[in-house]
mmCIF file of C-alpha atoms in Angstrom:
data_model
loop_
_atom_site.group_PDB
_atom_site.id
_atom_site.type_symbol
_atom_site.label_atom_id
_atom_site.label_comp_id
_atom_site.label_asym_id
_atom_site.label_seq_id
_atom_site.Cartn_x
_atom_site.Cartn_y
_atom_site.Cartn_z
ATOM 1 C CA MET C 1 9.211 -12.350 5.670
ATOM 2 C CA TYR C 2 7.009 -11.192 8.365
ATOM 3 C CA GLY C 3 5.298 -8.200 8.899
ATOM 4 C CA ALA C 4 5.856 -6.082 12.095
ATOM 5 C CA ASP C 5 2.726 -7.419 13.976
ATOM 6 C CA GLU C 6 3.896 -11.102 13.360
ATOM 7 C CA ARG C 7 7.461 -10.422 14.373
ATOM 8 C CA THR C 8 6.000 -8.862 17.546
ATOM 9 C CA ARG C 9 3.890 -11.982 18.432
ATOM 10 C CA ARG C 10 6.688 -14.307 17.534
ATOM 11 C CA LEU C 11 8.969 -12.586 19.857
ATOM 12 C CA GLU C 12 6.519 -12.217 22.775
ATOM 13 C CA ALA C 13 5.760 -15.854 22.570
ATOM 14 C CA ARG C 14 9.426 -16.921 22.630
ATOM 15 C CA THR C 15 9.827 -14.559 25.407
ATOM 16 C CA VAL C 16 7.297 -15.809 27.482
ATOM 17 C CA THR C 17 8.239 -19.628 26.748
ATOM 18 C CA GLY C 18 11.776 -19.016 27.200
ATOM 19 C CA ASP C 19 12.832 -20.700 24.066
ATOM 20 C CA ASP C 20 14.928 -17.666 22.803
ATOM 21 C CA PRO C 21 17.710 -16.787 25.109
ATOM 22 C CA ASP C 22 18.277 -13.512 23.551
ATOM 23 C CA PRO C 23 14.786 -12.125 22.471
ATOM 24 C CA ARG C 24 16.757 -8.811 20.842
ATOM 25 C CA ALA C 25 18.559 -11.368 18.392
ATOM 26 C CA SER C 26 15.136 -12.500 16.733
ATOM 27 C CA ALA C 27 13.093 -9.179 16.577
ATOM 28 C CA GLY C 28 13.382 -8.523 12.994
ATOM 29 C CA PRO C 29 16.048 -6.157 11.427
ATOM 30 C CA ASP C 30 17.461 -3.388 13.394
ATOM 31 C CA LEU C 31 17.034 -0.449 10.763
ATOM 32 C CA GLY C 32 19.474 1.740 12.753
ATOM 33 C CA SER C 33 22.379 -0.917 11.860
ATOM 34 C CA GLU C 34 24.603 -1.260 9.311
ATOM 35 C CA GLU C 35 23.868 -5.053 9.071
ATOM 36 C CA VAL C 36 20.448 -4.458 7.306
ATOM 37 C CA THR C 37 20.768 -5.855 3.712
ATOM 38 C CA LEU C 38 18.216 -6.039 1.055
ATOM 39 C CA ARG C 39 17.052 -9.223 1.992
ATOM 40 C CA ASP C 40 16.040 -7.968 5.352
ATOM 41 C CA LEU C 41 13.637 -5.211 3.834
ATOM 42 C CA ASP C 42 10.066 -6.438 2.790
ATOM 43 C CA ALA C 43 9.435 -6.195 -0.917
ATOM 44 C CA GLY C 44 5.628 -6.371 -1.212
ATOM 45 C CA PRO C 45 5.063 -2.893 0.887
ATOM 46 C CA LEU C 46 8.261 -1.446 -0.351
ATOM 47 C CA VAL C 47 6.997 -1.442 -4.089
ATOM 48 C CA VAL C 48 3.509 -0.425 -2.961
ATOM 49 C CA GLY C 49 4.934 2.389 -0.776
ATOM 50 C CA THR C 50 7.006 3.280 -3.970
ATOM 51 C CA PHE C 51 4.057 3.730 -6.151
ATOM 52 C CA VAL C 52 2.305 5.872 -3.737
ATOM 53 C CA GLY C 53 5.215 7.922 -3.104
ATOM 54 C CA LEU C 54 5.835 8.782 -6.962
ATOM 55 C CA ALA C 55 2.214 9.456 -6.700
ATOM 56 C CA GLY C 56 2.689 12.233 -4.451
ATOM 57 C CA LEU C 57 6.204 13.578 -6.358
ATOM 58 C CA PHE C 58 4.025 13.726 -9.401
ATOM 59 C CA PHE C 59 1.404 15.749 -7.952
ATOM 60 C CA LEU C 60 3.758 17.809 -6.376
ATOM 61 C CA VAL C 61 5.839 18.825 -9.436
ATOM 62 C CA GLU C 62 2.574 19.321 -11.309
ATOM 63 C CA PRO C 63 2.762 23.181 -11.269
ATOM 64 C CA VAL C 64 6.407 23.300 -12.610
ATOM 65 C CA VAL C 65 6.627 20.451 -15.083
ATOM 66 C CA ASP C 66 5.099 20.594 -18.504
ATOM 67 C CA PRO C 67 3.089 17.473 -19.806
ATOM 68 C CA VAL C 68 5.186 14.599 -20.986
ATOM 69 C CA ALA C 69 4.261 12.801 -24.204
ATOM 70 C CA VAL C 70 2.918 9.396 -23.791
ATOM 71 C CA GLY C 71 2.503 7.545 -27.164
ATOM 72 C CA GLY C 72 0.710 10.515 -29.140
ATOM 73 C CA LEU C 73 -0.864 11.897 -25.854
ATOM 74 C CA GLU C 74 0.354 14.726 -23.762
ATOM 75 C CA VAL C 75 0.045 13.567 -20.145
ATOM 76 C CA ARG C 76 0.059 16.059 -17.346
ATOM 77 C CA MET C 77 1.591 15.106 -14.111
ATOM 78 C CA VAL C 78 -1.647 15.038 -12.002
ATOM 79 C CA GLY C 79 -2.492 12.466 -14.526
ATOM 80 C CA LEU C 80 0.615 10.381 -13.917
ATOM 81 C CA SER C 81 0.417 10.981 -10.299
ATOM 82 C CA ALA C 82 -3.519 9.185 -10.275
ATOM 83 C CA LEU C 83 -2.138 6.466 -12.476
ATOM 84 C CA SER C 84 0.443 5.709 -9.953
ATOM 85 C CA LEU C 85 -1.593 5.813 -6.981
ATOM 86 C CA VAL C 86 -4.077 3.663 -8.602
ATOM 87 C CA VAL C 87 -1.256 0.886 -9.632
ATOM 88 C CA GLY C 88 0.289 1.155 -6.043
ATOM 89 C CA LEU C 89 -3.290 0.500 -4.531
ATOM 90 C CA ASN C 90 -3.760 -2.188 -6.451
ATOM 91 C CA LEU C 91 -0.599 -3.894 -5.871
ATOM 92 C CA GLY C 92 -1.168 -3.505 -2.212
ATOM 93 C CA ALA C 93 -4.388 -5.226 -2.315
ATOM 94 C CA ALA C 94 -2.661 -8.034 -4.082
ATOM 95 C CA VAL C 95 0.070 -8.028 -1.617
ATOM 96 C CA PHE C 96 -1.990 -7.945 1.517
ATOM 97 C CA LEU C 97 -4.540 -10.450 0.792
ATOM 98 C CA SER C 98 -1.652 -12.882 -0.209
ATOM 99 C CA ARG C 99 -0.504 -12.322 3.168
ATOM 100 C CA GLY C 100 -4.018 -12.992 4.702
ATOM 101 C CA GLU C 101 -4.429 -9.518 5.825
ATOM 102 C CA ARG C 102 -7.972 -9.375 4.621
ATOM 103 C CA LEU C 103 -9.237 -5.948 5.920
ATOM 104 C CA VAL C 104 -6.126 -4.023 4.856
ATOM 105 C CA GLY C 105 -5.975 -6.175 1.286
ATOM 106 C CA LEU C 106 -9.697 -5.048 0.827
ATOM 107 C CA ALA C 107 -9.237 -1.461 1.716
ATOM 108 C CA HIS C 108 -6.562 -1.082 -0.644
ATOM 109 C CA GLY C 109 -8.394 -2.980 -3.516
ATOM 110 C CA VAL C 110 -11.590 -1.076 -2.959
ATOM 111 C CA ALA C 111 -9.799 2.203 -3.319
ATOM 112 C CA GLY C 112 -7.555 0.957 -6.309
ATOM 113 C CA VAL C 113 -10.885 0.033 -7.968
ATOM 114 C CA GLY C 114 -12.765 3.136 -7.210
ATOM 115 C CA PHE C 115 -9.983 5.233 -8.128
ATOM 116 C CA GLY C 116 -9.276 3.367 -11.356
ATOM 117 C CA ALA C 117 -12.583 3.538 -12.535
ATOM 118 C CA PHE C 118 -12.893 7.461 -11.622
ATOM 119 C CA LEU C 119 -9.586 7.790 -13.570
ATOM 120 C CA LEU C 120 -10.730 5.838 -16.630
ATOM 121 C CA GLY C 121 -14.082 7.749 -16.459
ATOM 122 C CA LEU C 122 -12.031 11.312 -16.769
ATOM 123 C CA ALA C 123 -9.893 9.714 -19.077
ATOM 124 C CA VAL C 124 -12.849 8.822 -21.729
ATOM 125 C CA GLY C 125 -15.152 11.371 -20.676
ATOM 126 C CA SER C 126 -17.708 8.850 -18.991
ATOM 127 C CA GLY C 127 -20.139 10.037 -16.572
ATOM 128 C CA THR C 128 -20.919 6.829 -15.613
ATOM 129 C CA LEU C 129 -17.698 5.540 -14.950
ATOM 130 C CA LEU C 130 -16.786 8.654 -12.657
ATOM 131 C CA LEU C 131 -20.182 8.048 -10.483
ATOM 132 C CA ALA C 132 -19.135 4.261 -10.388
ATOM 133 C CA GLY C 133 -15.806 4.906 -8.773
ATOM 134 C CA VAL C 134 -17.284 7.132 -6.540
ATOM 135 C CA LEU C 135 -20.055 4.537 -5.338
ATOM 136 C CA VAL C 136 -17.125 1.849 -5.060
ATOM 137 C CA VAL C 137 -14.985 3.999 -3.017
ATOM 138 C CA VAL C 138 -17.947 5.300 -0.897
ATOM 139 C CA GLY C 139 -19.551 1.800 -0.621
ATOM 140 C CA GLY C 140 -16.403 0.218 -0.138
ATOM 141 C CA MET C 141 -15.554 2.617 2.535
ATOM 142 C CA LEU C 142 -18.879 1.912 4.518
ATOM 143 C CA ALA C 143 -18.558 -1.694 4.195
ATOM 144 C CA LEU C 144 -15.118 -1.876 5.305
ATOM 145 C CA ALA C 145 -16.049 0.510 8.428
ATOM 146 C CA ALA C 146 -18.735 -1.963 9.289
ATOM 147 C CA GLN C 147 -16.532 -5.128 9.005
ATOM 148 C CA SER C 148 -13.746 -3.349 11.266
ATOM 149 C CA ARG C 149 -16.152 -3.255 13.998
ATOM 150 C CA ASN C 150 -15.928 -7.194 14.131
ATOM 151 C CA LEU C 151 -12.154 -6.546 14.941
ATOM 152 C CA VAL C 152 -12.763 -5.044 18.252
#
């Protein structure tokens, strides 16, 4: 599977060279048609988006849903929201880094590790982990912003 940018580059290359008689035939799945199958969908970003979407859903239902028993603990929906977000971000890092999308993968990884440390600090009551999580997110954000300047 190719990302949208890769499909666009391949389509433009075929259109310019004239290798493809009908450029629309290879532009990727048309999500508006009924011909799209599950194989046409890109599984990596779909799984990442599912976890991030679950995080949003858990966050929205926090005021109206009672805490859930997990093992011997009562876990609030906002806790499940944060956990789902951390899992989604770390999966996003793995997916995008494996595809060679370095900057996007690093952004997901920095956020996943930083928010994970922050969440773990809240769970165990460690101010050091809370501070470490904040420093990872802020430091990573600044480093990635500096790195992104090289792409322009």
